Coordinates of C-alpha atoms and ligand atoms in Angstrom, one line a residue:
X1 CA -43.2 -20.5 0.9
X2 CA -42.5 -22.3 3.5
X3 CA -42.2 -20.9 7.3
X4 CA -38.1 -21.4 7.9
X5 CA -37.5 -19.9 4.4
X6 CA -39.8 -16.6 5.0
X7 CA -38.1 -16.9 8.4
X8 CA -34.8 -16.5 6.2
X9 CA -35.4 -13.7 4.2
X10 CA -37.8 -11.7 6.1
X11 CA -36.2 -8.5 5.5
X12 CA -37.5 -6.9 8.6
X13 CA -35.6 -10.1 10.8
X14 CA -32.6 -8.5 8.2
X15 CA -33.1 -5.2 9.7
X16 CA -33.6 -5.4 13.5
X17 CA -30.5 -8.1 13.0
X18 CA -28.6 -6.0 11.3
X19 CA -29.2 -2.8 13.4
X20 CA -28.1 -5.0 16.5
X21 CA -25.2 -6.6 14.8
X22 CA -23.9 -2.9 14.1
X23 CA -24.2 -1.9 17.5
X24 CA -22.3 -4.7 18.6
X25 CA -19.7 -3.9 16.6
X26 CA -19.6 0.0 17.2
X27 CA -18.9 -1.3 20.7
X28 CA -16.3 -3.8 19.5
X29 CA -14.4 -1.0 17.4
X30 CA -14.9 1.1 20.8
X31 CA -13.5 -1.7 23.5
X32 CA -10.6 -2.7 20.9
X33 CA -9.8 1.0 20.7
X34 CA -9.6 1.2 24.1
X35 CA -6.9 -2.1 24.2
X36 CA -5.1 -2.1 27.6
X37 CA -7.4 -4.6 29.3
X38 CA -9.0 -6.5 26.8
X39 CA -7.0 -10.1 25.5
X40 CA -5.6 -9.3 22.0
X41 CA -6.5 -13.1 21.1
X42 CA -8.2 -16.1 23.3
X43 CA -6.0 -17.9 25.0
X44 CA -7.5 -21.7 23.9
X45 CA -5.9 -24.6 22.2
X46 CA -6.9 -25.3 18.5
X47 CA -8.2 -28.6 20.1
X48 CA -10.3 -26.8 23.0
X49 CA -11.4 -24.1 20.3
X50 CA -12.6 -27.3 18.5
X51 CA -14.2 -28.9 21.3
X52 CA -16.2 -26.0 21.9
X53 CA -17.9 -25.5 19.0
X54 CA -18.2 -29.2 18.6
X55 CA -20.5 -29.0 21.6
X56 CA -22.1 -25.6 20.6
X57 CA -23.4 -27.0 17.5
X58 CA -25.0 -29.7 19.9
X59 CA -26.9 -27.0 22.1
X60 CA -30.9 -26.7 21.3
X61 CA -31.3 -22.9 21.8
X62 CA -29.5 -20.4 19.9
X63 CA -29.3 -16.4 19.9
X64 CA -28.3 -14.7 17.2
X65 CA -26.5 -11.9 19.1
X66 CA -25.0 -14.4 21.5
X67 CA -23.2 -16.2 19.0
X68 CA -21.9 -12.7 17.4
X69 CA -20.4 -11.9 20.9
X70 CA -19.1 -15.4 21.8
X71 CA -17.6 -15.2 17.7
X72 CA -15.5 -12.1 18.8
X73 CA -14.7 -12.8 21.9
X74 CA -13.1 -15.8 20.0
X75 CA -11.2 -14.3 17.3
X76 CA -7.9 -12.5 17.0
X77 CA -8.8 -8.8 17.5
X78 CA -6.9 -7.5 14.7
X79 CA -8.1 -3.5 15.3
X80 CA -6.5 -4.1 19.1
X81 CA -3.3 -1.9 19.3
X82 CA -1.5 -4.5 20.8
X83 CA -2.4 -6.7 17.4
X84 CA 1.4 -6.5 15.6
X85 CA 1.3 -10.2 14.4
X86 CA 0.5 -11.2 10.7
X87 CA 0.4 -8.9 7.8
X88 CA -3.5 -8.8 8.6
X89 CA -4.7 -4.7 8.2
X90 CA -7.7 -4.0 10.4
X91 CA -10.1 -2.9 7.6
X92 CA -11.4 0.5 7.2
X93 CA -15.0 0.3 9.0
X94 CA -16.4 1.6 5.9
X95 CA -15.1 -1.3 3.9
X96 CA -16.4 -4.2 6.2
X97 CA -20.3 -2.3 5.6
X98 CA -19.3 -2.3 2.0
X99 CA -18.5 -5.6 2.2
X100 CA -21.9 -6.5 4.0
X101 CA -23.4 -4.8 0.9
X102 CA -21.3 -7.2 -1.7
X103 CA -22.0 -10.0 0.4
X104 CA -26.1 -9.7 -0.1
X105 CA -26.0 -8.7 -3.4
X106 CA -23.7 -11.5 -4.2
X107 CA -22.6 -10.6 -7.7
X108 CA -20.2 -13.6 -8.6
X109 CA -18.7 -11.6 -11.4
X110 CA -17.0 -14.2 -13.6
X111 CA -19.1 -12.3 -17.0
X112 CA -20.3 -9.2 -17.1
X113 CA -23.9 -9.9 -16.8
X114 CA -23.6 -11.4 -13.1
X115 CA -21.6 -8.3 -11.7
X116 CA -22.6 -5.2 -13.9
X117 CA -21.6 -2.3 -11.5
X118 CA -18.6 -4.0 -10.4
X119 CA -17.1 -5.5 -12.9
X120 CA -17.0 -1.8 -13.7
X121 CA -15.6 -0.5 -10.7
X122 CA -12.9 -3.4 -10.6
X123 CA -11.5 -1.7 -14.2
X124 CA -11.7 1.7 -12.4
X125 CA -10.0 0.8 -8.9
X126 CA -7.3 -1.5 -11.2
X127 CA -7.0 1.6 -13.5
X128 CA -6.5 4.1 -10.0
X129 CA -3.5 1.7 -8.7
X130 CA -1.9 1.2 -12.2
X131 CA -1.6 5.6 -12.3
X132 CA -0.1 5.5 -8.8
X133 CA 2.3 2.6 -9.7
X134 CA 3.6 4.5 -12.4
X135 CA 2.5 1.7 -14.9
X136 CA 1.8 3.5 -18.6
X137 CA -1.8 3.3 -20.0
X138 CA -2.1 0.0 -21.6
X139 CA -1.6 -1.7 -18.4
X140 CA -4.3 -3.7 -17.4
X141 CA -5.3 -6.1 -14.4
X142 CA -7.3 -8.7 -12.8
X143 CA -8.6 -8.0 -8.9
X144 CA -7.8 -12.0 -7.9
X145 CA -8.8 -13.5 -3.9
X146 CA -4.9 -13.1 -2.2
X147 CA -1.3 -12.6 -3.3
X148 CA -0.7 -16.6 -3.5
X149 CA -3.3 -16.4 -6.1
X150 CA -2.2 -13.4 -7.5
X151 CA 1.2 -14.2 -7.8
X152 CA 0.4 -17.7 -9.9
X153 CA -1.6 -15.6 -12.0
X154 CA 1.1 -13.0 -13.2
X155 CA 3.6 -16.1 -13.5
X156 CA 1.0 -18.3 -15.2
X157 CA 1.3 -14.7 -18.0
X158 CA 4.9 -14.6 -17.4
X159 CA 5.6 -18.5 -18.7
X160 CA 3.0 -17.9 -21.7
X161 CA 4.5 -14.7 -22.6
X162 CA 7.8 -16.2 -22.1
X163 CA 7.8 -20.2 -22.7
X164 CA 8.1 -19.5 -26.8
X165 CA 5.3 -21.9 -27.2
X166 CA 1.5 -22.3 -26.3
X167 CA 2.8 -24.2 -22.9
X168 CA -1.5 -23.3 -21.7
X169 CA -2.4 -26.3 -24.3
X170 CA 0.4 -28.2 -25.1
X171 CA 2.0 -28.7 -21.6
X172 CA 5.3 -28.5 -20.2
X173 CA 7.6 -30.9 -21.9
X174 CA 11.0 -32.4 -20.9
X175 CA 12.9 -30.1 -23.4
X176 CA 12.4 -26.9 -21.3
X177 CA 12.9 -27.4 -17.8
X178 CA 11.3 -23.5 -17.0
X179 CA 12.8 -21.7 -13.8
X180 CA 12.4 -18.6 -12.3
X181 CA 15.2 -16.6 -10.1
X182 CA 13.8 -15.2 -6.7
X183 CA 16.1 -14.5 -3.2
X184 CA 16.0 -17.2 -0.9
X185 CA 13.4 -14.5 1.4
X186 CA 10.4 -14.7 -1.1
X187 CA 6.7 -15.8 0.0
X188 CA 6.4 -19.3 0.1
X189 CA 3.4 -18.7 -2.6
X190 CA 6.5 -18.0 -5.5
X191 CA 8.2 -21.3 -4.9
X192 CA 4.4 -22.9 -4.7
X193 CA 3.1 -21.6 -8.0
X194 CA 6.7 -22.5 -9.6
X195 CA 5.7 -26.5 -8.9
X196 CA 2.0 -25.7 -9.7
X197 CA 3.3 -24.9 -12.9
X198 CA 5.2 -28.3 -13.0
X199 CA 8.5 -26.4 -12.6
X200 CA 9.5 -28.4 -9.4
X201 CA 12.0 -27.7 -6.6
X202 CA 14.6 -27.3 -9.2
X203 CA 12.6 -24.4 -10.9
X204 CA 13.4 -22.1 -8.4
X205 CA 16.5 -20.9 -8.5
X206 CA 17.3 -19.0 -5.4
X207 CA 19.5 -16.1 -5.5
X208 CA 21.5 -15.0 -2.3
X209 CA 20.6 -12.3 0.0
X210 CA 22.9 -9.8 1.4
X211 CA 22.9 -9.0 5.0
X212 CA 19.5 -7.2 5.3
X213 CA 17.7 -10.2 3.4
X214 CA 17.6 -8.2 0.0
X215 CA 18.3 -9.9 -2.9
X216 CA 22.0 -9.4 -3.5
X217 CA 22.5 -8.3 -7.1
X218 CA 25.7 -8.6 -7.9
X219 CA 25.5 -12.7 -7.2
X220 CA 22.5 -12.2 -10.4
X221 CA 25.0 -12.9 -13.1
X222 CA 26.5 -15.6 -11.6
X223 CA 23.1 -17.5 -10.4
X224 CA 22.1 -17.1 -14.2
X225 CA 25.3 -18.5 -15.4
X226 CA 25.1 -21.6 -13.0
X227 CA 21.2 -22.3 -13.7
X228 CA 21.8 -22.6 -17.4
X229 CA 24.8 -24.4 -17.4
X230 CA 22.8 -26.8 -15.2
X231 CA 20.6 -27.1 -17.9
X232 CA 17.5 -24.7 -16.4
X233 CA 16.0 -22.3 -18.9
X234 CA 15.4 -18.9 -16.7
X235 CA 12.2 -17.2 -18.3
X236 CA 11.7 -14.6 -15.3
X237 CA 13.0 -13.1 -11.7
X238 CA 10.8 -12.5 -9.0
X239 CA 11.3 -9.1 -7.2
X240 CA 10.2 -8.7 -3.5
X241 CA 8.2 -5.6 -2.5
X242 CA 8.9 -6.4 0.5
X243 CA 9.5 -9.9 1.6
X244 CA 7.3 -11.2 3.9
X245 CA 9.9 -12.2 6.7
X246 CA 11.9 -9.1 7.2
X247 CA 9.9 -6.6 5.3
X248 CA 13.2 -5.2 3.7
X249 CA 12.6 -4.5 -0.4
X250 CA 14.9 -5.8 -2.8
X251 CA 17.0 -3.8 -5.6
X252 CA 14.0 -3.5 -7.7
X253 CA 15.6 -0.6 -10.2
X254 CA 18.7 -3.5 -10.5
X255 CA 16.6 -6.2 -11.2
X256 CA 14.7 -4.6 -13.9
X257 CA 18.1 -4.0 -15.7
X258 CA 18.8 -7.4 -15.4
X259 CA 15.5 -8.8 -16.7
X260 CA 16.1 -6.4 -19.7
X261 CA 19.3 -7.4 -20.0
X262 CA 18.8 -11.1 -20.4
X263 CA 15.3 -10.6 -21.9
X264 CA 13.6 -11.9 -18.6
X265 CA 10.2 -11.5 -17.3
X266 CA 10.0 -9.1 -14.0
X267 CA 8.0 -10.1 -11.5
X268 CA 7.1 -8.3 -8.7
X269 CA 5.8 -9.6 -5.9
X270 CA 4.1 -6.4 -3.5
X271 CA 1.7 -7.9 -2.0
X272 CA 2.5 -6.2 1.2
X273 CA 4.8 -3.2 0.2
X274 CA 4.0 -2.6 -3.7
X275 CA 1.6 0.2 -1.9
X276 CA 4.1 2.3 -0.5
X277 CA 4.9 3.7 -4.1
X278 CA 1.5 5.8 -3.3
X279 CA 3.6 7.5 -0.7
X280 CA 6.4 10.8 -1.1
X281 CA 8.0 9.3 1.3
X282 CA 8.7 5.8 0.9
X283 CA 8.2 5.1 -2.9
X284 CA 11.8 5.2 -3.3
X285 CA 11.7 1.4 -1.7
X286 CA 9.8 0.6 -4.8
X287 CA 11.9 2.5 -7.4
X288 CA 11.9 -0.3 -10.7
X289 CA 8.4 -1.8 -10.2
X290 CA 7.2 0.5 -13.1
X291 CA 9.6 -1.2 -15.3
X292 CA 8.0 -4.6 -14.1
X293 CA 5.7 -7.1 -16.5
X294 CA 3.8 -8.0 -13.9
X295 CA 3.1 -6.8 -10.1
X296 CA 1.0 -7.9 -7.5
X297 CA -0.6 -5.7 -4.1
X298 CA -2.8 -7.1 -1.7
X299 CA -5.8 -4.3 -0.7
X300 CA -5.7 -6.8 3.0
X301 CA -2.3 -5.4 4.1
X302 CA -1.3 -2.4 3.4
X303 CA -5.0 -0.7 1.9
X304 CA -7.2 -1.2 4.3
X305 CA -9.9 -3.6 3.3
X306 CA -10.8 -7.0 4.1
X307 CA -8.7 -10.1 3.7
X308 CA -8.7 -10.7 0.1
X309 CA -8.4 -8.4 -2.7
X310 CA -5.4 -8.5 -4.8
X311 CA -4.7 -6.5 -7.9
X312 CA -2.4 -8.4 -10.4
X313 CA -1.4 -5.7 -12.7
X314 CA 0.2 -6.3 -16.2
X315 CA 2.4 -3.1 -17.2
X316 CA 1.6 -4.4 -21.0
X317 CA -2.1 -5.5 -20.5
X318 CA -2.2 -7.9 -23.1
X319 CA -0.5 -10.1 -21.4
X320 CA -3.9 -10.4 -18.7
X321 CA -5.4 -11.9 -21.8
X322 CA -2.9 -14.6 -22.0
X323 CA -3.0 -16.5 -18.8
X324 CA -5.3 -19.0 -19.0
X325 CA -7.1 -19.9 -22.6
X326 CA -10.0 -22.1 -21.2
X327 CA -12.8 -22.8 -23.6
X328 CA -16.0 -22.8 -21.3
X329 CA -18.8 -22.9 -23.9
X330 CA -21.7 -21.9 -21.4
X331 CA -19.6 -19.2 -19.8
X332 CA -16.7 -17.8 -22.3
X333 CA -17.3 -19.3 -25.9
X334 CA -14.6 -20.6 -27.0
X335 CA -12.2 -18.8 -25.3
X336 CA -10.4 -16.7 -27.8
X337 CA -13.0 -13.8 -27.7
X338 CA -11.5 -12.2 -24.5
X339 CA -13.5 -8.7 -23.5
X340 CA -12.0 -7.4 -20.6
X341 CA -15.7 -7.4 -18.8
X342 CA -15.6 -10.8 -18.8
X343 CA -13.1 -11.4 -15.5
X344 CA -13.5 -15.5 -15.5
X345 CA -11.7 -15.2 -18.7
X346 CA -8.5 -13.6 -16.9
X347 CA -8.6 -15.0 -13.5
X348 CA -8.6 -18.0 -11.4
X349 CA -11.9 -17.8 -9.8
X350 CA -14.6 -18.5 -12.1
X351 CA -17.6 -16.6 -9.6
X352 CA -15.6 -14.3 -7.3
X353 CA -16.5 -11.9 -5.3
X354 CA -17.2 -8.0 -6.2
X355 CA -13.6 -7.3 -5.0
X356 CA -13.1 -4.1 -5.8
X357 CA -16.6 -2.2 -4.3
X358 CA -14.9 -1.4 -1.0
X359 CA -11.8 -0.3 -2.7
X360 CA -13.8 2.2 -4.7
X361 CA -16.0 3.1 -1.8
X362 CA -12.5 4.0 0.3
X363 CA -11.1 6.1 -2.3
X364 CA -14.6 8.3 -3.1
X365 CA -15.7 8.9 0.6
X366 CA -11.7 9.8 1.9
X367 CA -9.3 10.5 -1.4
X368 CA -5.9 8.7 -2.3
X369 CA -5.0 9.9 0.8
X370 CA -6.2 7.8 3.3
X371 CA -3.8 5.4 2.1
X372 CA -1.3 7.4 2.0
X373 CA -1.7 8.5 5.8
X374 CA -2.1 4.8 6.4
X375 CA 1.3 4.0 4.8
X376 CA 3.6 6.6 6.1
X377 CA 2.1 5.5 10.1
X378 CA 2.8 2.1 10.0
X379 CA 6.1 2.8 8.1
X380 CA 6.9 5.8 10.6
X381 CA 6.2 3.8 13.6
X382 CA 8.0 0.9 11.5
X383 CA 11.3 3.4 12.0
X384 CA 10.9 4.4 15.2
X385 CA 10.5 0.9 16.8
X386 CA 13.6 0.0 14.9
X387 CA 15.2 3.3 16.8
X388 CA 14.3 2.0 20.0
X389 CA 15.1 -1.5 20.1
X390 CA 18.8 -0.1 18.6
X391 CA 18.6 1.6 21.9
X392 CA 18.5 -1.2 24.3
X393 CA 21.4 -3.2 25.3
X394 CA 19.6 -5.9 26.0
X395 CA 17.3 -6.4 22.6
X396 CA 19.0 -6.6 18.8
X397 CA 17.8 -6.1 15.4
X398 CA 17.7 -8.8 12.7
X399 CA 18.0 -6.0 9.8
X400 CA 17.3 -2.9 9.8
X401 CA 13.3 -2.0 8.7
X402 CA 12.6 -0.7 5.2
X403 CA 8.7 -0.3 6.4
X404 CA 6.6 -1.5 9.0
X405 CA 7.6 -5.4 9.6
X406 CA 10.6 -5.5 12.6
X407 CA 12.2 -8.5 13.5
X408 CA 14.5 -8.3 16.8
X409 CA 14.9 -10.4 19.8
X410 CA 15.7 -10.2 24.0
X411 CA 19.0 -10.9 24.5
X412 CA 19.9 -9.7 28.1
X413 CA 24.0 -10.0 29.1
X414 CA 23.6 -12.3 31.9
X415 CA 21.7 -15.3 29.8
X416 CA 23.9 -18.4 29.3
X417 CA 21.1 -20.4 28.3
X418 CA 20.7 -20.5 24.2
X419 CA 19.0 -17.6 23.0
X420 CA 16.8 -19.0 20.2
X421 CA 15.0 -20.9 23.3
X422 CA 14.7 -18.0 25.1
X423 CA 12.5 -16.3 22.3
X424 CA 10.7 -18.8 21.3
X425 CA 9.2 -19.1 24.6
X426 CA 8.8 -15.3 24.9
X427 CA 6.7 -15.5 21.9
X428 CA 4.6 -18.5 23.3
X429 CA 3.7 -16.6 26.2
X430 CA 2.6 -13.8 24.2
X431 CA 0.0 -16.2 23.0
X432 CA -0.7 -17.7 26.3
X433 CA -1.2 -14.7 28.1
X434 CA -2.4 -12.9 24.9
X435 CA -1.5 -9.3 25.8
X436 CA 0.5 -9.3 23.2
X437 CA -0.1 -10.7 19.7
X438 CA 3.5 -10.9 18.2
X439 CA 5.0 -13.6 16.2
X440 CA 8.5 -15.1 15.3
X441 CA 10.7 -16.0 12.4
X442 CA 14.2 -16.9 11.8
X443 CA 16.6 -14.9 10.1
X444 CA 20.0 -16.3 9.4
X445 CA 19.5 -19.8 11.3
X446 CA 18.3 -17.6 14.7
X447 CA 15.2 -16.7 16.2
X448 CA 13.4 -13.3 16.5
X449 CA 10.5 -12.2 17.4
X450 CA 8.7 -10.1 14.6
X451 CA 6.0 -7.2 14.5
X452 CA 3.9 -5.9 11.6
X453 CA 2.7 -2.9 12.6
X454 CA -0.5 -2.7 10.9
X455 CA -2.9 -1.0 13.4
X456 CA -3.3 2.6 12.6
X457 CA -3.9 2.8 16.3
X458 CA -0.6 1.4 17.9
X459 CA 1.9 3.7 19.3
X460 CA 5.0 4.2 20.5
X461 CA 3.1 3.4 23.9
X462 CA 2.1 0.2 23.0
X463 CA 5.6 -1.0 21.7
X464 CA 7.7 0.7 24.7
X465 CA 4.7 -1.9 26.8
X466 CA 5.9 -4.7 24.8
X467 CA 9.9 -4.3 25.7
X468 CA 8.5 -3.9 29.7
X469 CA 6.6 -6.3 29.7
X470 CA 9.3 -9.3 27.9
X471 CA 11.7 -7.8 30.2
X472 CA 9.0 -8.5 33.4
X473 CA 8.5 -12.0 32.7
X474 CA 12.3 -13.1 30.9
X475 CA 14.9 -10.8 32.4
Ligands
LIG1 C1 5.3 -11.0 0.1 C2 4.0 -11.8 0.1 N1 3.5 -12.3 -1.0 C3 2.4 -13.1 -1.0 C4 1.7 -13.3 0.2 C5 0.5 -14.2 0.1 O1 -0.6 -13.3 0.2 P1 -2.1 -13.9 0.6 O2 -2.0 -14.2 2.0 O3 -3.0 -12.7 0.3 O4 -2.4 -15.1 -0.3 C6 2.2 -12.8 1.4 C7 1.4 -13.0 2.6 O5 1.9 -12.7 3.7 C8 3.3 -12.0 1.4 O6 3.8 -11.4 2.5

């Protein structure tokens, strides 16, 4: 073999590598921990973040452990207490060694053969989340890479199951202009996957929201009546669990009735907040996804491991079997023998990764409850936040929190100036100045600032900072 390739694998390299590489991270986990002094996120410009690895590249000599330190000092330190920005969870240690693991084994799954073990473990963790959803014992599922994807998958089921014709091989056609009703607060990835499926801007049919962004049910009827007289044919409603601006859940219990009313397919959409139905405590916010056809719950928000794993679960798991019919001779046959080992058959990766090991490694080494604890804290401090900005004369809420996402804004007595400006610019200085990693949204036509409390390891302290210090630099 030749000397760069030995180089390559050498499996001692591997090990004094990887025993360094650890180290640096215990550290990392340690200074993040630790917060107060360290930047949250680096200050630079995409274009001088560009410019310096454009010249990197160009350097002749290159350490290893260098580039690993330069590479965090460089990224957005999501386990840093003061990181309440994107839906982003800082994984479970545990489930980024796991991942280290998957990554070198590098079983692509897509048939049985090429992921054994966890092509397995993917029917056991699926089988674990379906119990604590409340979904009956023919559901089934597909562990797919992110909610976007997840969420075409269950609708790709949802217009098979519902389209009354096999829509997979014979295409849409002008005689059923397919739509889906959704509020006007779901992820951007609903509206995407409606026009992936040829549906267009007209297939999604919004419904109103009431004044904490939840779908408002009793404008359901009405929506229905208008999108058919206009000619739509409705085939399923999208339920959000929570959605992702405000984090406030919709009437899922109401929904349900409606689909089974009008004989729609329910869709629910938890990528970040299907979870909480693990909890005592908050599952009430997800009363009426066990009646769904179809949910979705991202393991990279509110379960602790690594961006992506997403569980798509069917509550009638015959309908996994029915998104996509692909004939793939060397791979599948010809498609109509569908073994549920075979996961390209039912997903849209063909080789993906072996999603569901760190799962399965989180719930044997620390029990259902890890989530659990995980859930309630970040919905807990979700509250509590909410309490104290309600507090302040000189902050508002948008809506008041179901969970852990809280959208308010600085809005002091004495500022004439227009307030939308004003937090805008607080939130850009949080990324200049980087103490802070918060971001913003607009709710009803105004701006606000909004948290997701993700890291186990914020507090009170941390948040009581934040109001200080946006009252330091705007008051
Ligand atoms: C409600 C909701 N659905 C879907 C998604 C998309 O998930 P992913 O980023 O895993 O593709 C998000 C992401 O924030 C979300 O909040």
């Amino acid at each position: 073999m030749n000397t760069l390739l030995s180089q390559a694998f050498d499996p001692e390299t591997f090990r004094k590598e990887g025993y360094q590489l650890v180290d640096l991270l215990t550290n990392y986990l340690q200074d993040c921990r630790a917060g107060a002094t360290m930047p949250v996120l680096p200050p630079s410009t995409p274009d001088e973040m560009l410019a310096f690895w454009e010249n990197d590249l160009k350097q002749g000599d290159f350490n290893l452990q260098q580039f690993y330190q330069t590479l965090i000092l460089q990224s957005n330190h999501i386990h840093h207490p003061n990181y309440m920005g994107h839906q982003v969870v800082p994984p479970a240690p545990l489930s980024a060694l796991t991942e280290l693991l998957e990554a070198l084994l590098n079983n692509g799954m897509a048939i049985y053969e090429m992921g054994p073990a966890s092509t397995a473990i993917e029917k056991v963790v699926l089988r674990w989340l379906s119990e604590h959803i409340g979904f009956p014992d023919e559901a089934e599922g597909i562990l797919t890479s992110g909610g976007s994807a997840g969420n075409l998958t269950g609708l790709l089921a949802a217009r098979q199951a519902m389209c009354g014709f096999n829509v997979w091989d014979e295409g849409n056609n002008g005689d059923h202009p397919f739509a889906l009703m959704v509020s006007e607060e779901a992820h951007y990835s609903v509206s995407r996957a409606a026009r992936i499926m040829g549906w267009g801007e007209k297939g999604v049919v919004k419904v109103p929201v009431n004044e904490n962004m939840q779908l408002d049910a009793s404008k359901l009827e009405e929506t229905l009546l208008n999108a058919t007289a206009n000619g739509l044919q409705v085939i399923a409603i999208v339920g959000n669990a929570c959605s992702t601006s405000t984090g406030t859940y919709d009437p899922l219990d109401k929904m349900a009735d409606f689909a089974q009313k009008h004989g729609l397919w329910f869709h629910v959409d938890g990528a970040h907040g299907g979870a909480a139905a693990m909890t005592a405590k908050y599952a009430h916010l997800t009363r009426g996804m066990d009646r769904a056809d179809s949910v979705v719950i991202d393991f990279h928000k509110m379960m602790l491991a690594p961006a992506l794993t997403t569980a798509v679960l069917f509550r009638n798991g015959k309908h996994s079997y029915a998104t996509f019919a692909q004939k793939a001779e060397y791979l599948l046959g010809d498609g109509k023998q569908k073994p549920w080992y075979d996961s390209a058959a039912r997903a849209l990766e063909c080789t993906k990764k072996m999603l569901g090991v760190k799962v399965y490694a989180m719930i044997k080494l620390y029990g259902d409850d890890l989530f659990r604890d995980y859930i309630i804290n970040a919905y807990d401090l979700g509250q509590s936040f909410a309490e104290l900005i309600d507090a302040q004369p000189d902050f508002e809420l948008a809506v008041k929190p179901d969970g852990n996402i809280v959208c308010f804004r600085y809005c002091p007595e004495n500022h004439n100036g227009d307030l939308n400006v004003l937090n805008a610019a607080i939130r850009n200085k949080s990324l200049k100045d980087a103490r802070f990693y918060i971001v913003q949204t607009m709710v009803n036509g105004k701006v606000y600032l909004r948290v997701s409390l993700m890291n186990p390891f914020t507090t009170m302290t941390e948040l009581n900072a934040l109001i200080t210090a946006i009252r330091e630099d705007f008051a």
